[in-house]
Amino acid sequence: MNQWHTFLASQGAVISDNAVLGFGNKEAELSATANGAILADLSHLSLLQLSGEDAVSFLQGQVTNDVKQLNGSNSQFAGYCNPKGRLLALFLAYAHDSKLYLQLDGRLAEAIAKRLRMYVLRSKVVIEDISASTVRLGVAGTNAEQALAGLFAGIPQRPLAMSQSGNGLLIRLPGELPRFEIICAVSQAEKLWSELQKSLKPVGTSNWEWLEIQAGIPNVVPRTQEEFVPQMINLDALDGINYKKGCYTGQEIVARTHYLGKVKRRTQLAHVSGSNQPQPGEDVLLEGNDEAVGKIVRSAPSPAGGFDVLAELRLESMEAGRLICNGGPLALSHLPYRLD
């Protein structure tokens, strides 16, 4: 257990495989997530750092978004595809102090870093996993800005905007509920946590996952690698694809999907009843039909009971009958953004 996780454990956290399972009262944590204000450790995410004079031009040829637009005051979603346009990873990308940073699902970090390094060739780029030397914290709730105001000089007002202070970086995340991510050094994290928990309730990773789902933010995990073209998980609706930036791996397929007609598969917000949590990669079926019409992208326990999910679906299946996942009915809800 590292220094940061030792501190969290002293605060009552139960930790397994780099994820905080909770702080001893799941019902209270779920209630606070839905109705109050929460503080979450985001150690389940990893952070890759790209440095060197060719870092920008190198990454520009790898991902779906235009990393030249990262200027130190903003962040962006970006997909990393195989040559067939299928997603290998989804990044939250930003620039700071002449370096680029890619945040992604921690289970993918080692393999993705290795794959990126394969394409460096003669470029002057160094790719490092700096997860162990940084802490990522999630803050959410109607009083989130108030809780952060005494610690950060400037609170970003636009989704994906970023500010910097002596306590680290602060990114405003998309969604109807005010949400922020703090990225800081381990040496700063204990003080920040101690201050923030005075007005925010510490919660487990699954609670943060629920908020990501409510915001319609997808994810790529080991089981769903190479399953989705970026538009299938709404990356275009999240401004995670730039169609004017030029070539990158998988660009031809992504562009063809955009220019040759309406996307036929999209990710939807939904609720699954029952006690068995659907897992990413599990099939969604039409009742009475064994043919899969979609896959679960993301899943978390719902404060209302059951589970809320992001499910990638054939659009035609949404009105073709009752949708089933993991033996339970899947009821569609409304995303907080528009799909064209």
Tab-separated table of C-alpha atoms in Angstrom:
chain	number	residue	atom	x	y	z
A	1	MET	CA	0.000	0.000	0.000
A	2	ASN	CA	1.480	3.360	-1.020
A	3	GLN	CA	1.627	6.526	1.096
A	4	TRP	CA	-1.619	7.950	-0.287
A	5	HIS	CA	-3.588	4.749	0.181
A	6	THR	CA	-2.210	4.408	3.706
A	7	PHE	CA	-3.610	7.852	4.453
A	8	LEU	CA	-6.999	6.964	2.934
A	9	ALA	CA	-7.116	3.776	4.988
A	10	SER	CA	-6.542	5.876	8.110
A	11	GLN	CA	-9.643	7.851	7.077
A	12	GLY	CA	-11.744	4.684	6.945
A	13	ALA	CA	-11.348	3.752	3.267
A	14	VAL	CA	-11.557	0.122	2.181
A	15	ILE	CA	-9.232	-0.264	-0.809
A	16	SER	CA	-8.881	-3.084	-3.336
A	17	ASP	CA	-7.004	-3.117	-6.661
A	18	ASN	CA	-6.354	0.644	-6.583
A	19	ALA	CA	-10.044	1.442	-6.086
A	20	VAL	CA	-11.787	2.694	-2.963
A	21	LEU	CA	-14.694	0.352	-2.268
A	22	GLY	CA	-16.189	2.736	0.259
A	23	PHE	CA	-15.963	4.242	3.731
A	24	GLY	CA	-18.178	1.828	5.646
A	25	ASN	CA	-21.718	2.961	4.852
A	26	LYS	CA	-22.743	2.315	1.246
A	27	GLU	CA	-26.321	3.528	1.713
A	28	ALA	CA	-25.230	6.872	3.185
A	29	GLU	CA	-22.618	7.307	0.473
A	30	LEU	CA	-25.170	6.650	-2.281
A	31	SER	CA	-27.597	9.086	-0.690
A	32	ALA	CA	-24.918	11.783	-0.449
A	33	THR	CA	-23.963	11.195	-4.084
A	34	ALA	CA	-27.535	11.721	-5.247
A	35	ASN	CA	-28.545	14.511	-2.883
A	36	GLY	CA	-25.520	16.058	-1.264
A	37	ALA	CA	-21.888	16.786	-1.928
A	38	ILE	CA	-19.145	14.205	-2.195
A	39	LEU	CA	-15.389	13.681	-2.296
A	40	ALA	CA	-13.897	10.692	-4.136
A	41	ASP	CA	-10.433	9.280	-4.665
A	42	LEU	CA	-9.782	8.526	-8.342
A	43	SER	CA	-6.853	6.127	-8.002
A	44	HIS	CA	-8.613	3.734	-10.371
A	45	LEU	CA	-7.553	6.133	-13.129
A	46	SER	CA	-3.977	6.332	-14.399
A	47	LEU	CA	-2.075	9.297	-15.759
A	48	LEU	CA	0.434	9.154	-18.625
A	49	GLN	CA	2.841	12.050	-19.195
A	50	LEU	CA	4.268	12.835	-22.645
A	51	SER	CA	7.285	15.121	-22.707
A	52	GLY	CA	9.791	16.159	-25.352
A	53	GLU	CA	9.803	18.599	-28.241
A	54	ASP	CA	7.842	16.241	-30.524
A	55	ALA	CA	5.157	15.316	-27.974
A	56	VAL	CA	2.388	17.376	-29.586
A	57	SER	CA	3.066	16.319	-33.170
A	58	PHE	CA	3.417	12.689	-32.097
A	59	LEU	CA	0.136	12.584	-30.177
A	60	GLN	CA	-1.618	14.496	-32.949
A	61	GLY	CA	-1.077	11.468	-35.179
A	62	GLN	CA	-2.465	9.036	-32.604
A	63	VAL	CA	-5.776	10.339	-31.214
A	64	THR	CA	-9.152	11.540	-32.474
A	65	ASN	CA	-8.977	15.085	-31.121
A	66	ASP	CA	-6.790	18.095	-31.940
A	67	VAL	CA	-4.231	18.206	-29.150
A	68	LYS	CA	-2.778	21.413	-30.613
A	69	GLN	CA	-5.782	23.130	-29.041
A	70	LEU	CA	-4.659	22.206	-25.538
A	71	ASN	CA	-3.256	25.430	-24.111
A	72	GLY	CA	-3.018	24.904	-20.361
A	73	SER	CA	-6.481	26.294	-19.613
A	74	ASN	CA	-8.582	23.501	-21.104
A	75	SER	CA	-8.901	19.747	-21.379
A	76	GLN	CA	-10.568	17.461	-23.918
A	77	PHE	CA	-11.757	13.917	-24.451
A	78	ALA	CA	-9.854	11.956	-27.087
A	79	GLY	CA	-10.092	8.419	-28.393
A	80	TYR	CA	-7.203	6.112	-29.259
A	81	CYS	CA	-8.135	3.717	-32.071
A	82	ASN	CA	-6.717	0.714	-33.844
A	83	PRO	CA	-6.332	0.902	-37.650
A	84	LYS	CA	-9.942	-0.295	-38.050
A	85	GLY	CA	-11.224	2.708	-36.111
A	86	ARG	CA	-12.108	0.680	-33.004
A	87	LEU	CA	-11.326	2.237	-29.635
A	88	LEU	CA	-8.414	0.943	-27.588
A	89	ALA	CA	-8.738	3.626	-24.912
A	90	LEU	CA	-10.504	6.840	-24.032
A	91	PHE	CA	-8.456	9.732	-22.653
A	92	LEU	CA	-9.097	12.922	-20.755
A	93	ALA	CA	-6.223	14.958	-22.179
A	94	TYR	CA	-4.687	18.258	-21.069
A	95	ALA	CA	-1.436	20.226	-21.325
A	96	HIS	CA	0.569	21.657	-18.453
A	97	ASP	CA	4.092	23.017	-18.126
A	98	SER	CA	5.057	22.083	-21.728
A	99	LYS	CA	3.926	18.487	-21.283
A	100	LEU	CA	0.850	16.531	-22.351
A	101	TYR	CA	-1.169	14.307	-20.036
A	102	LEU	CA	-3.535	11.436	-20.782
A	103	GLN	CA	-5.847	10.132	-18.072
A	104	LEU	CA	-7.384	6.717	-18.708
A	105	ASP	CA	-8.747	3.601	-17.058
A	106	GLY	CA	-5.930	2.287	-14.887
A	107	ARG	CA	-6.329	-1.288	-16.096
A	108	LEU	CA	-5.290	-0.196	-19.585
A	109	ALA	CA	-2.394	2.091	-18.713
A	110	GLU	CA	0.537	-0.322	-19.003
A	111	ALA	CA	-0.559	-1.795	-22.345
A	112	ILE	CA	-1.500	1.587	-23.835
A	113	ALA	CA	1.794	3.182	-22.779
A	114	LYS	CA	3.655	0.263	-24.351
A	115	ARG	CA	1.671	0.571	-27.578
A	116	LEU	CA	2.239	4.329	-27.812
A	117	ARG	CA	5.983	3.847	-27.302
A	118	MET	CA	6.034	1.428	-30.261
A	119	TYR	CA	5.144	4.330	-32.550
A	120	VAL	CA	7.567	6.900	-31.136
A	121	LEU	CA	10.365	5.698	-33.461
A	122	ARG	CA	12.728	8.667	-33.920
A	123	SER	CA	10.414	11.259	-32.439
A	124	LYS	CA	11.683	13.103	-29.391
A	125	VAL	CA	9.010	11.924	-26.984
A	126	VAL	CA	9.187	10.308	-23.562
A	127	ILE	CA	6.069	8.524	-22.267
A	128	GLU	CA	5.857	7.890	-18.513
A	129	ASP	CA	3.186	6.609	-16.168
A	130	ILE	CA	3.153	9.158	-13.336
A	131	SER	CA	0.129	7.739	-11.507
A	132	ALA	CA	2.147	6.875	-8.405
A	133	SER	CA	3.435	10.433	-7.946
A	134	THR	CA	0.080	12.161	-8.421
A	135	VAL	CA	-3.315	12.045	-6.744
A	136	ARG	CA	-6.620	12.583	-8.534
A	137	LEU	CA	-9.639	13.646	-6.503
A	138	GLY	CA	-13.253	14.029	-7.581
A	139	VAL	CA	-15.511	16.700	-6.071
A	140	ALA	CA	-19.220	16.961	-6.873
A	141	GLY	CA	-22.401	18.563	-5.588
A	142	THR	CA	-24.342	21.782	-5.455
A	143	ASN	CA	-21.852	23.223	-2.944
A	144	ALA	CA	-18.761	21.940	-4.781
A	145	GLU	CA	-17.657	25.409	-5.880
A	146	GLN	CA	-18.041	26.739	-2.348
A	147	ALA	CA	-15.961	23.881	-0.965
A	148	LEU	CA	-13.206	24.534	-3.492
A	149	ALA	CA	-13.217	28.332	-3.291
A	150	GLY	CA	-10.894	28.555	-0.306
A	151	LEU	CA	-8.374	26.192	-1.888
A	152	PHE	CA	-8.283	27.314	-5.517
A	153	ALA	CA	-8.023	30.931	-6.644
A	154	GLY	CA	-10.039	30.425	-9.820
A	155	ILE	CA	-12.936	28.003	-10.252
A	156	PRO	CA	-13.401	26.974	-13.932
A	157	GLN	CA	-16.892	27.849	-15.160
A	158	ARG	CA	-17.044	25.990	-18.483
A	159	PRO	CA	-17.038	22.201	-18.900
A	160	LEU	CA	-13.484	20.896	-19.429
A	161	ALA	CA	-11.939	24.269	-18.536
A	162	MET	CA	-8.879	24.041	-16.293
A	163	SER	CA	-7.196	26.324	-13.767
A	164	GLN	CA	-4.007	26.115	-11.738
A	165	SER	CA	-3.083	27.150	-8.219
A	166	GLY	CA	-0.554	26.201	-5.586
A	167	ASN	CA	-2.768	23.261	-4.647
A	168	GLY	CA	-2.650	21.707	-8.123
A	169	LEU	CA	-4.790	21.619	-11.239
A	170	LEU	CA	-8.581	21.895	-11.225
A	171	ILE	CA	-10.718	20.697	-14.155
A	172	ARG	CA	-14.461	21.289	-14.405
A	173	LEU	CA	-16.115	18.129	-15.681
A	174	PRO	CA	-19.245	17.907	-17.865
A	175	GLY	CA	-22.655	17.143	-16.400
A	176	GLU	CA	-25.710	18.817	-14.956
A	177	LEU	CA	-24.342	18.522	-11.403
A	178	PRO	CA	-21.252	20.663	-10.701
A	179	ARG	CA	-18.261	18.307	-10.801
A	180	PHE	CA	-14.530	18.879	-10.622
A	181	GLU	CA	-11.312	16.894	-10.695
A	182	ILE	CA	-8.247	17.912	-8.721
A	183	ILE	CA	-4.827	16.708	-9.884
A	184	CYS	CA	-2.068	17.276	-7.360
A	185	ALA	CA	1.133	15.902	-5.892
A	186	VAL	CA	0.932	13.283	-3.152
A	187	SER	CA	2.445	15.821	-0.741
A	188	GLN	CA	-0.534	18.161	-1.257
A	189	ALA	CA	-3.285	15.561	-1.259
A	190	GLU	CA	-3.580	14.850	2.470
A	191	LYS	CA	-4.133	18.525	3.309
A	192	LEU	CA	-6.663	18.932	0.513
A	193	TRP	CA	-8.589	15.829	1.574
A	194	SER	CA	-8.675	16.933	5.203
A	195	GLU	CA	-10.029	20.354	4.237
A	196	LEU	CA	-12.559	19.125	1.697
A	197	GLN	CA	-14.065	16.412	3.882
A	198	LYS	CA	-15.196	19.115	6.306
A	199	SER	CA	-18.021	19.914	3.870
A	200	LEU	CA	-18.007	16.915	1.506
A	201	LYS	CA	-18.741	13.254	2.254
A	202	PRO	CA	-16.042	10.746	1.229
A	203	VAL	CA	-17.473	8.033	-1.029
A	204	GLY	CA	-16.281	4.983	-2.934
A	205	THR	CA	-15.310	4.688	-6.584
A	206	SER	CA	-18.678	3.272	-7.671
A	207	ASN	CA	-20.384	6.482	-6.549
A	208	TRP	CA	-18.125	8.511	-8.819
A	209	GLU	CA	-18.877	6.033	-11.604
A	210	TRP	CA	-22.590	6.731	-11.098
A	211	LEU	CA	-22.004	10.454	-11.562
A	212	GLU	CA	-20.000	9.800	-14.733
A	213	ILE	CA	-22.892	7.710	-16.049
A	214	GLN	CA	-25.410	10.457	-15.239
A	215	ALA	CA	-23.221	12.881	-17.196
A	216	GLY	CA	-23.180	10.479	-20.165
A	217	ILE	CA	-19.406	10.033	-20.063
A	218	PRO	CA	-18.368	6.664	-21.568
A	219	ASN	CA	-15.330	4.575	-20.774
A	220	VAL	CA	-13.229	1.887	-22.431
A	221	VAL	CA	-12.116	-1.022	-20.241
A	222	PRO	CA	-10.217	-4.225	-21.083
A	223	ARG	CA	-13.398	-6.128	-21.919
A	224	THR	CA	-14.656	-3.426	-24.312
A	225	GLN	CA	-11.440	-2.637	-26.155
A	226	GLU	CA	-11.919	-2.745	-29.947
A	227	GLU	CA	-15.722	-3.010	-29.554
A	228	PHE	CA	-16.705	0.553	-30.444
A	229	VAL	CA	-16.104	3.116	-33.156
A	230	PRO	CA	-15.878	6.498	-31.338
A	231	GLN	CA	-19.323	7.703	-32.456
A	232	MET	CA	-20.939	4.590	-30.956
A	233	ILE	CA	-20.059	5.845	-27.474
A	234	ASN	CA	-21.002	9.462	-28.306
A	235	LEU	CA	-17.446	10.781	-28.456
A	236	ASP	CA	-18.507	13.237	-31.162
A	237	ALA	CA	-21.286	14.636	-28.929
A	238	LEU	CA	-18.640	15.175	-26.233
A	239	ASP	CA	-16.393	17.116	-28.652
A	240	GLY	CA	-13.877	14.296	-28.554
A	241	ILE	CA	-13.436	14.064	-32.352
A	242	ASN	CA	-11.967	16.734	-34.596
A	243	TYR	CA	-12.783	16.062	-38.250
A	244	LYS	CA	-10.417	18.754	-39.592
A	245	LYS	CA	-7.173	17.884	-37.794
A	246	GLY	CA	-5.732	15.472	-40.354
A	247	CYS	CA	-4.586	11.888	-40.185
A	248	TYR	CA	-4.379	9.667	-37.142
A	249	THR	CA	-4.654	5.923	-36.620
A	250	GLY	CA	-8.177	4.816	-37.556
A	251	GLN	CA	-9.074	8.235	-38.989
A	252	GLU	CA	-10.448	6.912	-42.284
A	253	ILE	CA	-13.098	4.775	-40.564
A	254	VAL	CA	-14.058	7.492	-38.071
A	255	ALA	CA	-14.392	10.082	-40.856
A	256	ARG	CA	-16.388	7.714	-43.073
A	257	THR	CA	-18.830	7.071	-40.228
A	258	HIS	CA	-19.303	10.825	-39.910
A	259	TYR	CA	-19.584	11.827	-43.557
A	260	LEU	CA	-21.501	8.919	-45.077
A	261	GLY	CA	-24.676	9.163	-43.031
A	262	LYS	CA	-26.345	8.927	-39.664
A	263	VAL	CA	-24.710	6.815	-36.974
A	264	LYS	CA	-26.762	3.644	-36.492
A	265	ARG	CA	-25.534	2.788	-32.992
A	266	ARG	CA	-25.410	5.141	-30.024
A	267	THR	CA	-24.861	4.991	-26.295
A	268	GLN	CA	-27.901	5.665	-24.123
A	269	LEU	CA	-28.499	6.266	-20.435
A	270	ALA	CA	-30.613	3.493	-18.910
A	271	HIS	CA	-31.625	1.707	-15.719
A	272	VAL	CA	-31.461	-2.030	-15.080
A	273	SER	CA	-33.610	-3.524	-12.335
A	274	GLY	CA	-32.551	-6.453	-10.195
A	275	SER	CA	-29.703	-7.396	-7.905
A	276	ASN	CA	-27.131	-8.516	-10.494
A	277	GLN	CA	-24.963	-5.656	-11.711
A	278	PRO	CA	-24.407	-5.626	-15.492
A	279	GLN	CA	-20.733	-5.466	-16.408
A	280	PRO	CA	-19.103	-3.557	-19.269
A	281	GLY	CA	-19.135	-5.724	-22.377
A	282	GLU	CA	-22.275	-7.651	-21.437
A	283	ASP	CA	-24.861	-7.961	-24.203
A	284	VAL	CA	-28.186	-6.179	-24.340
A	285	LEU	CA	-30.921	-8.319	-25.912
A	286	LEU	CA	-34.425	-7.875	-27.225
A	287	GLU	CA	-36.842	-9.923	-25.127
A	288	GLY	CA	-37.533	-13.228	-26.844
A	289	ASN	CA	-34.517	-12.862	-29.126
A	290	ASP	CA	-31.028	-14.207	-28.463
A	291	GLU	CA	-29.425	-11.734	-30.863
A	292	ALA	CA	-27.441	-8.969	-29.157
A	293	VAL	CA	-28.578	-5.439	-30.018
A	294	GLY	CA	-26.041	-3.655	-27.860
A	295	LYS	CA	-23.453	-3.764	-25.075
A	296	ILE	CA	-23.035	-2.264	-21.645
A	297	VAL	CA	-20.423	0.499	-21.662
A	298	ARG	CA	-20.496	1.546	-18.003
A	299	SER	CA	-22.443	0.475	-14.915
A	300	ALA	CA	-22.883	1.501	-11.275
A	301	PRO	CA	-25.334	0.955	-8.404
A	302	SER	CA	-28.176	3.486	-8.442
A	303	PRO	CA	-29.288	5.403	-5.329
A	304	ALA	CA	-32.849	4.414	-6.322
A	305	GLY	CA	-31.977	0.703	-6.347
A	306	GLY	CA	-30.855	-1.474	-9.206
A	307	PHE	CA	-28.189	-0.138	-11.532
A	308	ASP	CA	-27.753	2.789	-13.885
A	309	VAL	CA	-25.817	2.097	-17.060
A	310	LEU	CA	-24.579	3.520	-20.296
A	311	ALA	CA	-25.569	1.046	-23.007
A	312	GLU	CA	-24.463	1.135	-26.647
A	313	LEU	CA	-27.500	0.156	-28.731
A	314	ARG	CA	-28.695	-0.206	-32.278
A	315	LEU	CA	-31.009	2.768	-32.679
A	316	GLU	CA	-33.640	0.627	-34.400
A	317	SER	CA	-33.786	-1.678	-31.372
A	318	MET	CA	-34.902	1.102	-29.033
A	319	GLU	CA	-38.471	0.871	-30.320
A	320	ALA	CA	-38.467	-2.760	-31.408
A	321	GLY	CA	-39.453	-4.305	-28.087
A	322	ARG	CA	-38.449	-4.769	-24.473
A	323	LEU	CA	-34.707	-4.568	-23.871
A	324	ILE	CA	-33.089	-7.055	-21.489
A	325	CYS	CA	-29.676	-7.131	-19.824
A	326	ASN	CA	-28.376	-9.655	-17.328
A	327	GLY	CA	-31.876	-11.092	-16.986
A	328	GLY	CA	-33.483	-7.769	-16.033
A	329	PRO	CA	-35.373	-5.143	-18.031
A	330	LEU	CA	-33.393	-2.184	-19.355
A	331	ALA	CA	-35.384	1.074	-19.191
A	332	LEU	CA	-34.104	3.988	-21.258
A	333	SER	CA	-33.657	7.451	-19.799
A	334	HIS	CA	-32.442	10.811	-21.168
A	335	LEU	CA	-28.834	11.865	-21.713
A	336	PRO	CA	-27.819	15.370	-20.602
A	337	TYR	CA	-26.667	16.211	-24.150
A	338	ARG	CA	-28.051	15.953	-27.651
A	339	LEU	CA	-27.238	13.220	-30.164
A	340	ASP	CA	-27.489	14.210	-33.842
